[in-house]
Amino acid sequence: MPRAKKRKTAPSSEEQVVPEKQAKHETSDAPPPDEPAAGQTADKNQSPPPTTTTTEPSASPALLTATAAVATAAQERLARFRALQARAKASSDQNVKEATKESQRLASDPSQLTALNRKHAIASHKLLKADTEEAGEDFERKRAWDWTIEETERWDKRMRKKDAHRDNTAFTNYGRESEKAYKRQLRSMGGPDLERYTREKMAAIEKAAAAGTLDIVETEDGEMIAVDKDGTFFSTADSTAFAQHKPDKAAVDRLVADLRKAEEASLKRRKERMAKNGDDGGDVTYINEKNKQFNQKLARFYNKYTTEIRESFERGTMV
């Protein structure tokens, strides 16, 4: 016969009451959190106990200073970057403008522009002259109102000189040609250095005065005049002080440059003349045009026989 199973039964009322009484006794021993403990009187005006809150530690001054310095440096770098950007943009715009102007200048012919400006000036002059004569006024007198007397005199002198130069362009004699070349060289030299001349003059006067060869004489009008005894400063026919003068390096370099320029111009004219006459620029083996033609005829017939001999002479191997 199988074994009978035990059935679970609910606990009795006594077993349930005992735990409840025991739990109530345990809870009644500890005072409630809001009520005062035994032996203490509750005070309504008594403030509640302070509550403790946890706060984060404050940042140190050194950290704040470092943060501000980093921010300032970043702002400065940003400002410099913006300035560089603006500068680059302005430079790019300027380059574009200059390139546009250069392309326009290259596209237009300067000679054509000059001719158009000249034609415009001539047309304006003729129109003004016609209007002035139609009104019964003097054209030259009206034009003179826009110029001073000094400017008018300089202009008239320039026009007279230009007309004389135009009539004197033909060759007359070698003396006249040398004079024109001399004047042209004087114009290219530029003006004198008056400051340097004044310094050297004062130094020479002081040196002569210290040597006792220069006397300062006062005239009746109160003017001071320097009288040179032996001609060391004021040159005379018997003085030789000019032979002791030594020019400075700049003056010597200017003279050398002028001589080199004249030599280059002479060689250029010679090459142009030889090219015009059909010469190839080789060695000059003639004294005039007839002699040149004769040498060319000899070369045409005998060069094929004498080439080796001439090359041997040039090399120096011919005995």
Coordinates of C-alpha atoms in Angstrom, one line a residue:
M1 CA 0.0 0.0 0.0
P2 CA 1.6 3.4 -1.0
R3 CA 2.9 5.8 1.5
A4 CA 0.5 8.6 2.2
K5 CA 1.7 12.2 1.6
K6 CA 1.7 14.7 4.3
R7 CA -0.4 17.8 3.7
K8 CA 0.7 21.2 4.6
T9 CA -1.4 22.9 7.1
A10 CA -1.7 26.6 8.0
P11 CA 0.1 27.7 11.2
S12 CA -1.9 28.0 14.2
S13 CA -3.1 31.3 15.7
E14 CA -0.6 31.1 18.5
E15 CA 2.3 30.6 16.2
Q16 CA 1.2 33.7 14.3
V17 CA 0.7 35.9 17.3
V18 CA 4.1 35.2 18.8
P19 CA 6.2 36.6 15.9
E20 CA 3.9 39.6 15.7
K21 CA 4.3 40.4 19.4
Q22 CA 8.0 39.8 19.2
A23 CA 8.4 42.2 16.2
K24 CA 6.2 44.8 18.0
H25 CA 8.4 44.6 21.1
E26 CA 11.6 45.0 19.0
T27 CA 10.2 48.1 17.3
S28 CA 8.9 49.7 20.4
D29 CA 12.4 49.6 22.0
A30 CA 14.0 52.1 19.4
P31 CA 12.6 55.7 19.5
P32 CA 11.1 57.0 16.3
P33 CA 13.3 59.2 14.2
D34 CA 11.0 62.3 14.6
E35 CA 10.2 61.9 18.3
P36 CA 12.7 62.8 21.0
A37 CA 14.3 60.2 23.0
A38 CA 13.2 59.2 26.5
G39 CA 14.2 61.7 29.2
Q40 CA 14.3 64.7 26.7
T41 CA 11.6 67.3 26.3
A42 CA 10.7 68.3 22.8
D43 CA 11.2 72.0 22.1
K44 CA 9.2 73.4 19.3
N45 CA 11.5 76.4 18.8
Q46 CA 14.6 74.2 18.6
S47 CA 16.1 74.3 15.1
P48 CA 16.6 71.1 13.3
P49 CA 20.0 69.6 13.2
P50 CA 22.1 71.0 10.4
T51 CA 22.3 68.9 7.2
T52 CA 25.7 68.2 5.9
T53 CA 26.2 68.8 2.1
T54 CA 29.2 67.7 0.1
T55 CA 30.7 70.5 -2.1
E56 CA 33.3 70.2 -4.8
P57 CA 36.7 71.7 -4.1
S58 CA 37.1 75.3 -5.6
A59 CA 39.6 75.9 -8.6
S60 CA 43.0 77.2 -7.7
P61 CA 44.1 80.8 -8.8
A62 CA 47.0 79.4 -10.8
L63 CA 44.6 77.3 -12.9
L64 CA 42.3 80.3 -13.6
T65 CA 45.3 82.4 -14.7
A66 CA 46.5 79.6 -17.0
T67 CA 43.1 79.3 -18.5
A68 CA 42.8 83.1 -19.1
A69 CA 46.3 83.2 -20.7
V70 CA 45.4 80.3 -23.1
A71 CA 42.1 82.1 -24.1
T72 CA 44.0 85.4 -24.7
A73 CA 46.6 83.7 -26.8
A74 CA 43.9 82.0 -28.8
Q75 CA 42.2 85.3 -29.4
E76 CA 45.5 86.9 -30.5
R77 CA 46.2 84.1 -32.9
L78 CA 42.7 84.4 -34.4
A79 CA 43.2 88.2 -34.8
R80 CA 46.5 87.7 -36.6
F81 CA 45.0 85.0 -38.8
R82 CA 42.1 87.4 -39.7
A83 CA 44.7 90.2 -40.5
L84 CA 46.7 87.8 -42.7
Q85 CA 43.5 86.8 -44.5
A86 CA 42.6 90.4 -45.1
R87 CA 46.1 91.2 -46.3
A88 CA 46.1 88.3 -48.7
K89 CA 42.8 89.3 -50.1
A90 CA 43.9 92.9 -50.6
S91 CA 47.1 91.7 -52.3
S92 CA 45.2 89.3 -54.6
D93 CA 42.8 92.1 -55.6
Q94 CA 45.7 94.5 -56.3
N95 CA 47.4 91.8 -58.4
V96 CA 44.3 91.3 -60.4
K97 CA 43.9 95.0 -61.1
E98 CA 47.6 95.3 -62.1
A99 CA 47.3 92.3 -64.4
T100 CA 44.2 93.7 -66.0
K101 CA 45.9 97.1 -66.6
E102 CA 49.0 95.3 -68.0
S103 CA 46.9 93.2 -70.4
Q104 CA 45.0 96.3 -71.5
R105 CA 48.3 98.1 -72.1
L106 CA 49.7 95.2 -74.1
A107 CA 46.5 95.0 -76.1
S108 CA 46.6 98.6 -77.0
D109 CA 49.4 100.1 -79.3
P110 CA 51.2 102.9 -77.5
S111 CA 52.1 104.6 -80.8
Q112 CA 48.4 104.6 -81.8
L113 CA 47.5 106.2 -78.5
T114 CA 50.1 108.8 -78.9
A115 CA 48.9 109.6 -82.4
L116 CA 45.3 109.9 -81.2
N117 CA 46.3 112.2 -78.4
R118 CA 48.3 114.4 -80.8
K119 CA 45.4 114.5 -83.2
H120 CA 43.0 115.4 -80.4
A121 CA 45.3 118.2 -79.2
I122 CA 45.7 119.6 -82.8
A123 CA 41.9 119.5 -83.3
S124 CA 41.3 121.3 -80.0
H125 CA 43.8 123.9 -80.9
K126 CA 42.3 124.5 -84.3
L127 CA 38.8 124.7 -82.9
L128 CA 39.8 127.2 -80.2
K129 CA 41.6 129.3 -82.8
A130 CA 38.6 129.3 -85.2
D131 CA 36.2 130.3 -82.4
T132 CA 38.6 133.1 -81.2
E133 CA 39.0 134.5 -84.7
E134 CA 35.3 134.3 -85.3
A135 CA 34.7 136.4 -82.1
G136 CA 37.2 139.0 -83.3
E137 CA 39.8 138.4 -80.6
D138 CA 43.6 137.9 -80.9
F139 CA 44.3 134.2 -80.5
E140 CA 47.9 134.5 -79.4
R141 CA 47.1 137.2 -76.9
K142 CA 44.3 135.0 -75.4
R143 CA 46.6 132.0 -75.2
A144 CA 49.2 134.1 -73.4
W145 CA 46.8 134.7 -70.6
D146 CA 47.5 131.2 -69.3
W147 CA 51.3 131.6 -69.2
T148 CA 53.6 133.8 -67.2
I149 CA 56.2 136.1 -68.8
E150 CA 59.1 133.8 -67.7
E151 CA 57.4 130.7 -69.1
T152 CA 56.7 132.5 -72.4
E153 CA 60.3 133.6 -72.7
R154 CA 61.6 130.1 -72.1
W155 CA 59.2 128.7 -74.6
D156 CA 60.2 131.2 -77.3
K157 CA 63.9 130.5 -76.6
R158 CA 63.3 126.8 -76.9
M159 CA 61.5 127.2 -80.2
R160 CA 64.3 129.4 -81.6
K161 CA 66.9 126.9 -80.5
K162 CA 64.9 124.0 -82.0
D163 CA 64.6 125.8 -85.4
A164 CA 68.3 126.6 -85.4
H165 CA 69.2 123.0 -84.6
R166 CA 66.9 121.7 -87.4
D167 CA 68.7 123.9 -89.9
N168 CA 72.1 122.8 -88.6
T169 CA 71.9 119.1 -88.9
A170 CA 73.9 118.8 -92.1
F171 CA 77.6 118.2 -92.0
T172 CA 79.7 121.3 -92.4
N173 CA 83.2 120.5 -91.1
Y174 CA 84.9 118.3 -88.5
G175 CA 85.3 121.2 -86.1
R176 CA 81.6 121.8 -86.0
E177 CA 80.9 118.1 -85.5
S178 CA 83.4 117.9 -82.6
E179 CA 81.7 120.9 -81.0
K180 CA 78.3 119.3 -81.2
A181 CA 79.7 116.1 -79.8
Y182 CA 81.3 118.0 -76.9
K183 CA 78.0 119.8 -76.1
R184 CA 76.2 116.5 -76.2
Q185 CA 78.7 115.0 -73.7
L186 CA 78.3 118.0 -71.4
R187 CA 74.5 117.6 -71.4
S188 CA 74.9 113.9 -70.5
M189 CA 77.3 114.7 -67.6
G190 CA 74.6 116.5 -65.6
G191 CA 75.0 119.5 -63.4
P192 CA 78.0 120.3 -61.2
D193 CA 78.1 119.2 -57.5
L194 CA 78.0 122.6 -55.9
E195 CA 78.0 121.3 -52.3
R196 CA 81.2 119.4 -52.9
Y197 CA 82.8 122.4 -54.6
T198 CA 81.9 124.6 -51.7
R199 CA 83.4 122.2 -49.2
E200 CA 86.7 121.9 -51.2
K201 CA 86.8 125.6 -51.6
M202 CA 86.5 126.3 -47.9
A203 CA 89.1 123.6 -47.1
A204 CA 91.5 125.2 -49.6
I205 CA 90.9 128.7 -48.2
E206 CA 91.6 127.5 -44.6
K207 CA 94.7 125.6 -45.7
A208 CA 96.1 128.7 -47.5
A209 CA 95.2 130.9 -44.6
A210 CA 97.0 128.6 -42.1
A211 CA 100.1 128.6 -44.4
G212 CA 100.1 132.4 -44.4
T213 CA 99.7 132.7 -48.2
L214 CA 96.2 134.1 -48.1
D215 CA 95.3 137.6 -46.8
I216 CA 91.8 138.8 -46.2
V217 CA 91.4 142.4 -47.3
E218 CA 88.3 144.6 -46.6
T219 CA 87.4 147.0 -49.3
E220 CA 85.8 150.4 -48.9
D221 CA 82.4 149.0 -49.4
G222 CA 82.9 146.5 -46.6
E223 CA 83.4 143.5 -48.8
M224 CA 85.9 140.9 -47.8
I225 CA 88.3 139.8 -50.5
A226 CA 90.9 137.0 -50.3
V227 CA 94.2 137.9 -51.8
D228 CA 96.5 135.0 -52.8
K229 CA 100.2 135.7 -52.6
D230 CA 101.8 132.8 -54.5
G231 CA 98.8 131.5 -56.5
T232 CA 98.2 128.3 -54.5
F233 CA 94.4 129.0 -54.4
F234 CA 93.6 131.6 -57.0
S235 CA 95.4 130.2 -60.0
T236 CA 97.4 132.5 -62.3
A237 CA 99.4 132.0 -65.4
D238 CA 102.4 131.0 -63.3
S239 CA 100.7 128.7 -60.8
T240 CA 101.1 124.9 -61.0
A241 CA 98.7 123.9 -58.2
F242 CA 96.3 122.4 -60.8
A243 CA 98.8 119.6 -61.4
Q244 CA 98.4 118.4 -57.8
H245 CA 94.6 117.9 -58.1
K246 CA 93.5 114.3 -57.8
P247 CA 89.9 113.5 -58.9
D248 CA 87.8 111.2 -56.7
K249 CA 86.9 107.6 -57.7
A250 CA 83.3 108.6 -58.7
A251 CA 84.6 111.1 -61.3
V252 CA 87.1 108.6 -62.7
D253 CA 84.4 105.9 -63.0
R254 CA 82.1 108.4 -64.7
L255 CA 84.8 109.2 -67.2
V256 CA 85.5 105.5 -67.9
A257 CA 81.8 104.8 -68.4
D258 CA 81.6 107.7 -70.9
L259 CA 84.6 106.5 -72.9
R260 CA 83.2 103.0 -72.9
K261 CA 79.8 104.3 -74.1
A262 CA 81.4 106.2 -76.9
E263 CA 83.4 103.2 -78.0
E264 CA 80.3 101.0 -78.0
A265 CA 78.5 103.6 -80.1
S266 CA 81.4 103.7 -82.6
L267 CA 81.4 99.9 -82.9
K268 CA 77.7 99.8 -83.4
R269 CA 77.9 102.3 -86.2
R270 CA 80.7 100.4 -87.8
K271 CA 78.8 97.1 -87.7
E272 CA 75.7 98.8 -89.2
R273 CA 77.8 100.3 -91.9
M274 CA 79.5 96.9 -92.7
A275 CA 76.1 95.2 -92.7
K276 CA 74.7 97.8 -95.1
N277 CA 77.7 97.2 -97.4
G278 CA 77.2 93.4 -97.4
D279 CA 80.1 92.5 -95.2
D280 CA 79.8 89.5 -92.9
G281 CA 81.7 91.1 -90.0
G282 CA 85.0 89.2 -90.5
D283 CA 88.5 90.6 -90.7
V284 CA 89.0 93.9 -92.5
T285 CA 91.4 93.2 -95.4
Y286 CA 90.8 96.2 -97.5
I287 CA 91.4 100.0 -97.5
N288 CA 88.5 101.2 -99.6
E289 CA 85.6 99.9 -101.6
K290 CA 87.6 99.1 -104.8
N291 CA 90.1 97.2 -102.8
K292 CA 87.3 95.2 -101.2
Q293 CA 85.8 94.2 -104.5
F294 CA 89.3 93.2 -105.8
N295 CA 89.9 91.0 -102.7
Q296 CA 86.5 89.4 -103.2
K297 CA 87.3 88.5 -106.8
L298 CA 90.6 87.0 -105.7
A299 CA 88.9 84.9 -103.0
R300 CA 86.3 83.6 -105.5
F301 CA 89.0 82.2 -107.8
Y302 CA 91.9 81.3 -105.5
N303 CA 90.4 80.5 -102.0
K304 CA 90.1 76.8 -102.9
Y305 CA 93.9 76.7 -103.5
T306 CA 95.1 78.9 -100.7
T307 CA 92.9 77.8 -97.8
E308 CA 95.3 75.3 -96.4
I309 CA 98.2 77.7 -96.7
R310 CA 96.4 80.5 -94.9
E311 CA 95.2 78.1 -92.1
S312 CA 98.8 76.9 -91.6
F313 CA 100.0 80.5 -91.3
E314 CA 97.3 81.2 -88.8
R315 CA 98.2 78.2 -86.7
G316 CA 101.9 79.1 -86.9
T317 CA 102.9 75.6 -88.3
M318 CA 104.0 76.9 -91.7
V319 CA 107.8 77.0 -92.0

